[in-house]
Coordinates of C-alpha atoms and ligand atoms in Angstrom, one line a residue:
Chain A
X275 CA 0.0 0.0 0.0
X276 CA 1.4 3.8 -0.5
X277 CA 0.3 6.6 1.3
X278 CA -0.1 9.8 0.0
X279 CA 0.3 12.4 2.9
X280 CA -0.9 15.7 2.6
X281 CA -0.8 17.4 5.7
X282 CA -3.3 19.1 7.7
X283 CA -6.1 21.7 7.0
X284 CA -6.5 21.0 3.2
X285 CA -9.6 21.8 1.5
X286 CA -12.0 19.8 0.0
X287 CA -10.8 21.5 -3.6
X288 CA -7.2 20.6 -2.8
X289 CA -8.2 16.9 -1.8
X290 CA -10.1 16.3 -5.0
X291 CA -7.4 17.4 -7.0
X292 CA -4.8 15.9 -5.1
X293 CA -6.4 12.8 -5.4
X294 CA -7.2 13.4 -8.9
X295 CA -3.3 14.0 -9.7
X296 CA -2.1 11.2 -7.9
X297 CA -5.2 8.8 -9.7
X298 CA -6.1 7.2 -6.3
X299 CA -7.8 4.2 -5.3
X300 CA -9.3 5.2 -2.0
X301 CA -9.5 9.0 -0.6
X302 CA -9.8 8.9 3.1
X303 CA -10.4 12.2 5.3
X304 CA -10.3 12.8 9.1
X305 CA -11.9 15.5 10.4
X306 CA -11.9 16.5 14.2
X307 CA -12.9 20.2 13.8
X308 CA -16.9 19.4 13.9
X309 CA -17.5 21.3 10.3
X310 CA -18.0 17.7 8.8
X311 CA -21.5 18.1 7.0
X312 CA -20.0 21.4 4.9
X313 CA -16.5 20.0 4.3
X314 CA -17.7 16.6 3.1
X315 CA -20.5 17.8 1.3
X316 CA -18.1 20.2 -0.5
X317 CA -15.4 17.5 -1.2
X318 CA -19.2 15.3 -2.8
X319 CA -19.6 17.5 -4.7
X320 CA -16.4 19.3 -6.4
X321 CA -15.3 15.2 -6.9
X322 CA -18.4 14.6 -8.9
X323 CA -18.4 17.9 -11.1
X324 CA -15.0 16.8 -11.7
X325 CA -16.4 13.5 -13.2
X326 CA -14.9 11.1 -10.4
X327 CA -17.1 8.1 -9.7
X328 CA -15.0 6.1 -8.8
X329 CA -13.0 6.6 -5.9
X330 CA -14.2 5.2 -2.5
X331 CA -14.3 8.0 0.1
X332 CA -14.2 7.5 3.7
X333 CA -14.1 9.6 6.8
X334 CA -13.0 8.9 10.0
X335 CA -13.0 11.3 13.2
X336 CA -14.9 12.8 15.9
X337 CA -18.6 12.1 14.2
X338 CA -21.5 12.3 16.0
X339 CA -24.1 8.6 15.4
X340 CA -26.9 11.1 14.3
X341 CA -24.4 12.4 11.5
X342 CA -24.0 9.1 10.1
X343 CA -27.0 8.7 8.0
X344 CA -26.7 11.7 6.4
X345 CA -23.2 11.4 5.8
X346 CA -23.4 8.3 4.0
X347 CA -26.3 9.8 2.4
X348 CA -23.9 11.9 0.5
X349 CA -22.2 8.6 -1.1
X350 CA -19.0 8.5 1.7
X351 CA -18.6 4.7 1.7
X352 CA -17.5 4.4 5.1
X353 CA -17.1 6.1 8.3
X354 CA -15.0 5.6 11.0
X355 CA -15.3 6.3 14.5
X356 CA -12.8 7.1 17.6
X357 CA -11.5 3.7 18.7
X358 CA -11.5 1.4 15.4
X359 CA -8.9 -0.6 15.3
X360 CA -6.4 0.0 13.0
X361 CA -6.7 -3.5 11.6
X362 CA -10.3 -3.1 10.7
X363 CA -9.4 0.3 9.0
X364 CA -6.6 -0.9 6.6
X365 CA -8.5 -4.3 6.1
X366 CA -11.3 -1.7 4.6
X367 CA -8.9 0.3 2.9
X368 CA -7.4 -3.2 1.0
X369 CA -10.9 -4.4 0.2
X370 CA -12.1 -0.9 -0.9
X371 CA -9.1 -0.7 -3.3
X372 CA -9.5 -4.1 -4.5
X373 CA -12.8 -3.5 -5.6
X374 CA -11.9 -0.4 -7.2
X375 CA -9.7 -1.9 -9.4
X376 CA -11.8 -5.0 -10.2
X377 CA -15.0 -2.5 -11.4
X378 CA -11.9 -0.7 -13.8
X379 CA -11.4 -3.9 -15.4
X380 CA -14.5 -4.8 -16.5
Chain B
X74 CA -7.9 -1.8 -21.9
X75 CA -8.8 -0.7 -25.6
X76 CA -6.5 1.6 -27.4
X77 CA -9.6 4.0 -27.9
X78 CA -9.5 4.3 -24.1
X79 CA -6.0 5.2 -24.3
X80 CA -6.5 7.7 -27.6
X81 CA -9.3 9.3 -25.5
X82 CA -7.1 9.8 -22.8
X83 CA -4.0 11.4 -24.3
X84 CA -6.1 13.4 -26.3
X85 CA -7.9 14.8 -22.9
X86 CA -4.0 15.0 -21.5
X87 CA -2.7 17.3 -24.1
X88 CA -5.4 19.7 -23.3
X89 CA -4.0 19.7 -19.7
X90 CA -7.3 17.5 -18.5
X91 CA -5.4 16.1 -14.8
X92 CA -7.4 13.2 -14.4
X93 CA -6.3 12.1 -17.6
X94 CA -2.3 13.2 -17.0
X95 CA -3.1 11.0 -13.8
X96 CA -4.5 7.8 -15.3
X97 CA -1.4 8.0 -18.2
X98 CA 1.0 7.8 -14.9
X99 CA -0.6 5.3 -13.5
X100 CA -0.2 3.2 -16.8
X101 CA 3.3 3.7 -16.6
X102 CA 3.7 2.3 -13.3
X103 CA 1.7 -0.3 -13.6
X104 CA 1.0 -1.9 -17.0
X105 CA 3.7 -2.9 -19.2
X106 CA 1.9 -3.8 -22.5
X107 CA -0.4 -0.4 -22.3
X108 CA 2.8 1.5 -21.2
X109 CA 4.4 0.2 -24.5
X110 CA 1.4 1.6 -26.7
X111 CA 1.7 5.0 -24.9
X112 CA 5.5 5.6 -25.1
X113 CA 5.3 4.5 -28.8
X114 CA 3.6 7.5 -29.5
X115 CA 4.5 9.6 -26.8
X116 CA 8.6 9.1 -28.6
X117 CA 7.4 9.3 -32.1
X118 CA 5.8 12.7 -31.4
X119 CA 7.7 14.4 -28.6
X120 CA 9.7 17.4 -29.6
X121 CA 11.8 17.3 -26.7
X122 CA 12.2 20.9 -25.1
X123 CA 11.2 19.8 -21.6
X124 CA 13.9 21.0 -19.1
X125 CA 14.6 18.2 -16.2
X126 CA 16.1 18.9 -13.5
X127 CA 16.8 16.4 -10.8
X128 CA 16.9 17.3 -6.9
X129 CA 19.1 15.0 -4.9
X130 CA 20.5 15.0 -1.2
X131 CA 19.9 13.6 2.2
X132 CA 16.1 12.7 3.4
X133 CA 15.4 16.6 5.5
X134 CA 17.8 18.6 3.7
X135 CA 15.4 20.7 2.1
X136 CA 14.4 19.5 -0.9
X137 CA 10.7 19.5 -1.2
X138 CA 10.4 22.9 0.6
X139 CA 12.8 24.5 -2.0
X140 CA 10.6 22.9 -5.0
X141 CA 7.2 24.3 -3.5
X142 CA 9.6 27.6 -3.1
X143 CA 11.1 27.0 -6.5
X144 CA 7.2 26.7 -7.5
X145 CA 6.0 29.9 -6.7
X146 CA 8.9 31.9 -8.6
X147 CA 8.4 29.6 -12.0
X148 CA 4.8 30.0 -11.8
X149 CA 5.0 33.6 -12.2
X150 CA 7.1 32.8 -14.9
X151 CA 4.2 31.6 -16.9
X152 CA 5.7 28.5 -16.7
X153 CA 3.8 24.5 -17.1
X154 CA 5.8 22.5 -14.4
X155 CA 5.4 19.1 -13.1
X156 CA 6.9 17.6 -10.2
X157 CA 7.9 13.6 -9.7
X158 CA 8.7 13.3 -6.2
X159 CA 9.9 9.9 -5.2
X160 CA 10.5 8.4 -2.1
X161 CA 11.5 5.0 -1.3
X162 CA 9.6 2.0 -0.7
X163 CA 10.1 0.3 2.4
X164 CA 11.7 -3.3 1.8
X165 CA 9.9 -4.9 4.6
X166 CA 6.4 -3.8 4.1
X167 CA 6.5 -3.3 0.1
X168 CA 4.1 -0.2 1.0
X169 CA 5.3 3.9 1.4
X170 CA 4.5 6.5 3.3
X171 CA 4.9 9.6 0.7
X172 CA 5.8 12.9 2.6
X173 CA 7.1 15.1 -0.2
X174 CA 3.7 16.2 -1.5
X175 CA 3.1 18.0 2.7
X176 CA 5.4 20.9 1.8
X177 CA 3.8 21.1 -1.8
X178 CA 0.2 21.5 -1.4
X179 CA -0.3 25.4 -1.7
X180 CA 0.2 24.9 -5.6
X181 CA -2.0 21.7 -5.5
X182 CA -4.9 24.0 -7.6
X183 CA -2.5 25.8 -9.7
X184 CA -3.5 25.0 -13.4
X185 CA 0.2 24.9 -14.7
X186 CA 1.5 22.7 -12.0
X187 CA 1.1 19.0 -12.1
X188 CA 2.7 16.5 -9.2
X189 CA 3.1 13.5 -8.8
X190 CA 4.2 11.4 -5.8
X191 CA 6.1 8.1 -7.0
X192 CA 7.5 5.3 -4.6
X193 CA 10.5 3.3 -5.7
X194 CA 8.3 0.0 -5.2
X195 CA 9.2 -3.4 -4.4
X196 CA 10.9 -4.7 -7.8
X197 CA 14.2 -3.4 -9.2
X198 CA 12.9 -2.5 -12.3
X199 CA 9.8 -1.0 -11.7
X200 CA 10.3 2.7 -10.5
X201 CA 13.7 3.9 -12.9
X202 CA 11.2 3.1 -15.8
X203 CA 8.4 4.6 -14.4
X204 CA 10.4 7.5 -13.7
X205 CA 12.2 7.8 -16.8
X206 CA 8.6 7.5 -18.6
X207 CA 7.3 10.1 -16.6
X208 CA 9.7 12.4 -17.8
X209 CA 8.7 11.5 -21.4
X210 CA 5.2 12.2 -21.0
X211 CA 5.5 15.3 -19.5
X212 CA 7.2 16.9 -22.1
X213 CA 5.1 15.5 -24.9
X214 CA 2.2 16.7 -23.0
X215 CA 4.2 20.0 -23.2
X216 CA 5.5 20.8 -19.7
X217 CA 8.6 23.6 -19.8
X218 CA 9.7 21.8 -16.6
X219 CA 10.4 18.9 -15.1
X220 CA 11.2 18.5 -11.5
X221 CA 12.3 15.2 -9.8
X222 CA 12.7 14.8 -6.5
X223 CA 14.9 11.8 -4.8
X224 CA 16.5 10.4 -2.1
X225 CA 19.7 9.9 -4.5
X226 CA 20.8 6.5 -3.6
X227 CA 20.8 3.2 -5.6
X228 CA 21.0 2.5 -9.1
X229 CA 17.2 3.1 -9.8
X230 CA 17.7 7.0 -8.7
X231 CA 21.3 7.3 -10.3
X232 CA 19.2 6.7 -14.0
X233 CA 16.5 8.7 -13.0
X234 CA 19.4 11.7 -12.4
X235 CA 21.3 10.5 -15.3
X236 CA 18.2 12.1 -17.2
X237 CA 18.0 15.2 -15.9
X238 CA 19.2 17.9 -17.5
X239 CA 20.4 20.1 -14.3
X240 CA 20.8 17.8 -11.3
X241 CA 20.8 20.1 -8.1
X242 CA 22.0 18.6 -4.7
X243 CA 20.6 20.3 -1.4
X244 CA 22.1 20.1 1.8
X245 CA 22.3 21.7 5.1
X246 CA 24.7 23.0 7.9
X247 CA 26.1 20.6 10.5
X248 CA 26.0 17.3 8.6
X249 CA 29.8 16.2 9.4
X250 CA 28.7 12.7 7.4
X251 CA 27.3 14.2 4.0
X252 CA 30.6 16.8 4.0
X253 CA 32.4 13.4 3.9
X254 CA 30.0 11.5 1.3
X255 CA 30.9 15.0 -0.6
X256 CA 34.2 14.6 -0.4
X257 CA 34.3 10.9 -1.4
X258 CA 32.8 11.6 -4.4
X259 CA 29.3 10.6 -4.1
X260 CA 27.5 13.6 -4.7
X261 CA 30.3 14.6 -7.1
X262 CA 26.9 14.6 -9.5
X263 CA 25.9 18.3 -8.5
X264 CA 25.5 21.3 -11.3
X265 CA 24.3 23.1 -8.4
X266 CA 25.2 23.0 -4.9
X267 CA 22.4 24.6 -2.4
X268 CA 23.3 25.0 1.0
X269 CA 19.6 25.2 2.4
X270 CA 18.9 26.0 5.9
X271 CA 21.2 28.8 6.1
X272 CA 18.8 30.4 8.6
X273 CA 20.9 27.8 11.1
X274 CA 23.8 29.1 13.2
X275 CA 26.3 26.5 12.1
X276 CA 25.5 27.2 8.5
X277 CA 28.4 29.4 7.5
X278 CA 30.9 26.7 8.6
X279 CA 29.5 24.7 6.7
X280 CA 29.3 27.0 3.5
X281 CA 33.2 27.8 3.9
X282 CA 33.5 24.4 3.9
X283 CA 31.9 23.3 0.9
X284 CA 33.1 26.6 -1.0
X285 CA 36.6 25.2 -0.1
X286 CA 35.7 21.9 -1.2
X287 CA 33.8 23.3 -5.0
X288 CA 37.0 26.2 -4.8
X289 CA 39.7 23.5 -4.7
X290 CA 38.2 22.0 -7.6
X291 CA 37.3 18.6 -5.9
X292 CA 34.0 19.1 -7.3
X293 CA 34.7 18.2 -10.6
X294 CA 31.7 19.6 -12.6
X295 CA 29.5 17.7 -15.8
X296 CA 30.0 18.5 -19.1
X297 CA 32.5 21.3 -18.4
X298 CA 30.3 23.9 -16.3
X299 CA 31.9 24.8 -13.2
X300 CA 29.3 23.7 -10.6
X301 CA 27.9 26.5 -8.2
X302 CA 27.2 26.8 -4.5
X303 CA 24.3 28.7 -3.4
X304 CA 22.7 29.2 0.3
X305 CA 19.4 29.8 0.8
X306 CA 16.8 29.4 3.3
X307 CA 13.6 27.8 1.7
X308 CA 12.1 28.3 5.2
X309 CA 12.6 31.3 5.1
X310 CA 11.9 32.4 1.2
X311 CA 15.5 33.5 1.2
X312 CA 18.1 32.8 -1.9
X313 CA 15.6 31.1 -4.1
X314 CA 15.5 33.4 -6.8
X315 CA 19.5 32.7 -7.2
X316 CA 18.5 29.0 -8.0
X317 CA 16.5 29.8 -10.2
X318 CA 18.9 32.0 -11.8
X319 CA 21.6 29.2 -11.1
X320 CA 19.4 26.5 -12.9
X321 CA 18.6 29.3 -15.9
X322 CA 22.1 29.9 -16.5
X323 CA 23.1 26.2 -16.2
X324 CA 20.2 25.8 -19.1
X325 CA 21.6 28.6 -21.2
X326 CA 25.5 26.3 -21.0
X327 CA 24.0 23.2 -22.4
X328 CA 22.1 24.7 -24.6
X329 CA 25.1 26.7 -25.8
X330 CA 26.9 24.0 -25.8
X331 CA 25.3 21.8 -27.6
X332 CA 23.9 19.5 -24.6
X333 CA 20.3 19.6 -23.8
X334 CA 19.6 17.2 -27.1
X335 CA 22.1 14.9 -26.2
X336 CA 20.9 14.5 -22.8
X337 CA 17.5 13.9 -24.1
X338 CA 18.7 11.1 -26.1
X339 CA 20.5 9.3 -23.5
X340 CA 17.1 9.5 -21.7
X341 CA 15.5 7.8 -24.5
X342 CA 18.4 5.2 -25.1
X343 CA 17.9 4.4 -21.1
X344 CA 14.7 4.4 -21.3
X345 CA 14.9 1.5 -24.2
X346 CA 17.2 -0.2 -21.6
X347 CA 14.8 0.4 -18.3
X348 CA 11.9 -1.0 -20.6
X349 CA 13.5 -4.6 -21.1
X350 CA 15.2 -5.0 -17.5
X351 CA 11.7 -4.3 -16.2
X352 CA 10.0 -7.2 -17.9
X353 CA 13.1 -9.5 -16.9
X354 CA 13.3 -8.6 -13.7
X355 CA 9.7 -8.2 -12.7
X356 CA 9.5 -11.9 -14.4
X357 CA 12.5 -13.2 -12.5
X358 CA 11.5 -11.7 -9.3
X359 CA 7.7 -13.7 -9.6
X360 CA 9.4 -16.8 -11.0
X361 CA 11.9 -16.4 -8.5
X362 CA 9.1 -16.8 -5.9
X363 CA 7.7 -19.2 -6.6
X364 CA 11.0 -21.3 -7.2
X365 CA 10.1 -24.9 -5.6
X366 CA 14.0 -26.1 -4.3
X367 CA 12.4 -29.2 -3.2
X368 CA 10.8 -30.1 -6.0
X369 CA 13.2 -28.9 -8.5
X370 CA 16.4 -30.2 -6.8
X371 CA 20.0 -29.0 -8.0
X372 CA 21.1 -25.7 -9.6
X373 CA 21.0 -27.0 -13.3
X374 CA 17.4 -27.7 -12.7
X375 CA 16.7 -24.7 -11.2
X376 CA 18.4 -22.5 -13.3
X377 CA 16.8 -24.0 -16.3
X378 CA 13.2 -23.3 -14.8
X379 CA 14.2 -20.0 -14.7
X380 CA 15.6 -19.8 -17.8
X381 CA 12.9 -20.9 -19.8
X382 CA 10.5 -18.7 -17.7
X383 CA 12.9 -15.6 -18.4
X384 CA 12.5 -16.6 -22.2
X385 CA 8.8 -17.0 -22.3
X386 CA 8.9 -13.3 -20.8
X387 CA 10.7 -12.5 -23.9
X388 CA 8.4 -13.8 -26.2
X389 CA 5.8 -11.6 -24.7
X390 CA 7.8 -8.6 -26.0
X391 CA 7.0 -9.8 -29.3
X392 CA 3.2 -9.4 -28.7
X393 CA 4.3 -5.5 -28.4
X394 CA 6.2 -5.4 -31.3
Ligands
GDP232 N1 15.2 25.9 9.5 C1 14.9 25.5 8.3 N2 14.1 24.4 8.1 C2 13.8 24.0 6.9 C3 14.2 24.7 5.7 N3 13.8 24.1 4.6 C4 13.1 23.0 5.0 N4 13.1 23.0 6.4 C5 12.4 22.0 7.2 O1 13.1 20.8 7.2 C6 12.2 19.7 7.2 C7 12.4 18.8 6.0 O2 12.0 19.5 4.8 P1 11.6 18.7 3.5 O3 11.4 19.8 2.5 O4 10.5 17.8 3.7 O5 13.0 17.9 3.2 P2 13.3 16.7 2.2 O6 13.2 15.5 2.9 O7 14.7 17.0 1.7 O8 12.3 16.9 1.0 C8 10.8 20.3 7.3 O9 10.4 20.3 8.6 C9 11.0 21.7 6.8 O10 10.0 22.6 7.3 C10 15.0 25.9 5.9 O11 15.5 26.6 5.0 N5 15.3 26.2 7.2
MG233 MG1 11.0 15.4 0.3

């Protein structure tokens, strides 16, 4: 697995490109800061206008259970809360990738 | 994947589309036969004006900081730059952790500016090509610059500097070590020499020193051009205008000289070179694997397995051609 790192406090816009640059398999976003709703919604959004499909997103951080639904709502595949296990993370992350690559081949 | 696929997409790359530039990259990394159809008309058509220049010194030193710095000035320039930073894959894990892109991410919108993160990967022959390749597409797709970022060791990043046009090694103050490496001749690779960190106490020790070092002539520069020593502060925004300068003026000499072509041509003979050793060695490493011993007992036997698996790998090449 490689990890693109790209520090802290990025914007959705610089995620989706990043991403976009680097031709990901799996975008994943933590966000502690509470502003959530907006930021995903925005990072949604600016990925589909850019024509991206594709890509798995999925958010881990300090998410409140009534967020959840509408969170997923916006097509995040997956969010994490404090206290996963990093095993169950990275064994998302694999599968998530996996599958990624699988739908591109057919 | 259909070769309309791959028309559609270098079509959408020349007019700068990213996610296209992306998904190009990722062929070259990753799939031999489709990376064949892309370089064939990638080296038919190039024209070959793209200026690489390689960064190279110790893990810290500076280097991604001075690009993102580097960035800024060029982009004023008007100029279309992309960026291959590589780190290295670790041995144990076969995965990467890619930092370089941290100290990068203000020009992550900019329209002319185009990076890539790149890890060395498990196999020999997988990241040299990939690199080299890189270089290739980006200045078919008509990038002014290319800027390559490594750690400088091993043979995979020695070809990748081999086809740069300006190779630029960045260090900084105290590093007793490096000042030796220096001296023993394995940075003796450097057109330009930056002393970054200079906002350090120690730092004008250590400039003095290397001055003495370049001064005394145990530097001994490429192709003739005297290499330079510069000190800046990428911190700090200070001394980066004099690489660019540096790098300009180092342009002008091969050009003048009669170089830049030249270089571009070893690039492409290497790049010939990278292309075969990839499909051996990425052959021999699986078949390697899964080597039996037990079942396939003495040498002659198990270099012959081997050998006729290497072969069949070069029969494939014919499918390319
Ligand atoms: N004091 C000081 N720190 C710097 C300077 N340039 C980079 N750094 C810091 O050195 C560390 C490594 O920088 P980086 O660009 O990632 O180095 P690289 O590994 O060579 O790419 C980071 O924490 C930078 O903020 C500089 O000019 N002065
Ligand atoms: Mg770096």
């Amino acid at each position: 697995m490689e990890v693109i790192y790209t520090g802290v406090r990025q914007t959705p816009e610089q995620v989706v490109e990043t991403a976009i640059q680097e031709d990901v398999d799996v975008i994943g976003v933590s966000i502690l800061s509470g502003a959530h709703i907006t930021l995903m919604k925005r990072l949604m959004e600016n990925l589909r206008a850019k024509g991206v499909h594709d890509i798995p997103v999925f958010l881990g951080g300090t998410i409140p259970l009534p967020d959840i639904s509408e969170i997923e709502g916006m097509g995040i595949d997956r969010v994490f809360l404090p206290g996963t296990s990093l095993q169950e993370i990275v064994k998302y992350v694999y599968d998530a990738a996996l599958n990624k690559r699988k739908k591109k081949h057919e | 994947m259909n070769n309309e696929y791959l028309y559609e997409l270098i079509e959408k790359a020349k007019r700068n589309d990213k996610g296209s530039i992306g998904k190009l990259l990722t062929i070259l990394e990753s799939s031999p036969p489709e990376a064949f159809k892309l370089l064939d008309i990638v080296l038919r058509e190039t024209k070959s004006k793209a200026h690489v220049i390689g960064f190279t010194g110790i893990p810290g030193s500076g280097k991604s900081t001075l690009i993102s710095k580097l960035l800024s000035f060029y982009k004023k320039e008007n100029c279309k730059i992309a960026v291959i930073a590589i780190d290295p894959t670790s041995p144990l894990s076969r995965g990467a952790f890619l930092g370089d892109r941290i100290r990068m991410q203000e020009h992550s919108l900019a329209p002319n500016v185009f990076i890539r993160s790149v890890s060395t990967r498990g196999l020999k022959g997988g990241l040299s090509f990939a690199g080299v390749a890189m270089i290739e597409v980006f200045d078919y797709l008509g990038y002014d610059k290319v800027f390559i970022e490594t750690v400088g060791i091993g043979q995979a990043e020695t070809d990748i500097m081999n086809s740069a046009h300006t190779i630029i090694v960045v260090t900084m103050p105290g590093i007793g070590d490096e000042i030796q490496a220096l001296k023993a001749g394995v940075m003796e690779i450097g057109d330009i020499y930056v002393l970054n960190k200079s906002d350090k106490e120690e730092s004008q020790k250590t400039f003095e020193y290397l001055n003495f070092v370049i001064e005394s002539n145990e530097l001994v520069g490429r192709l003739g051009w005297r290499p330079k020593l510069l000190k800046t502060s990428a911190l700090m925004n200070y001394g980066i205008e004099d690489v660019m300068n540096a790098i300009e003026e180092h342009l002008q000499y091969i050009i003048e000289h009669r170089y830049f072509d030249s270089k571009a041509y070893l690039r492409r003979k290497l790049l010939v070179k990278l292309f075969i050793e990839k499909l051996l060695i990425d052959k021999l490493e699986l078949e390697f694997e899964r080597l039996n011993i037990e079942e396939t007992p003495g040498l002659r036997n198990q270099l012959n397995v081997l050998r006729e698996k290497i072969a069949s790998s070069l029969k494939e090449l014919e499918l390319y051609i």
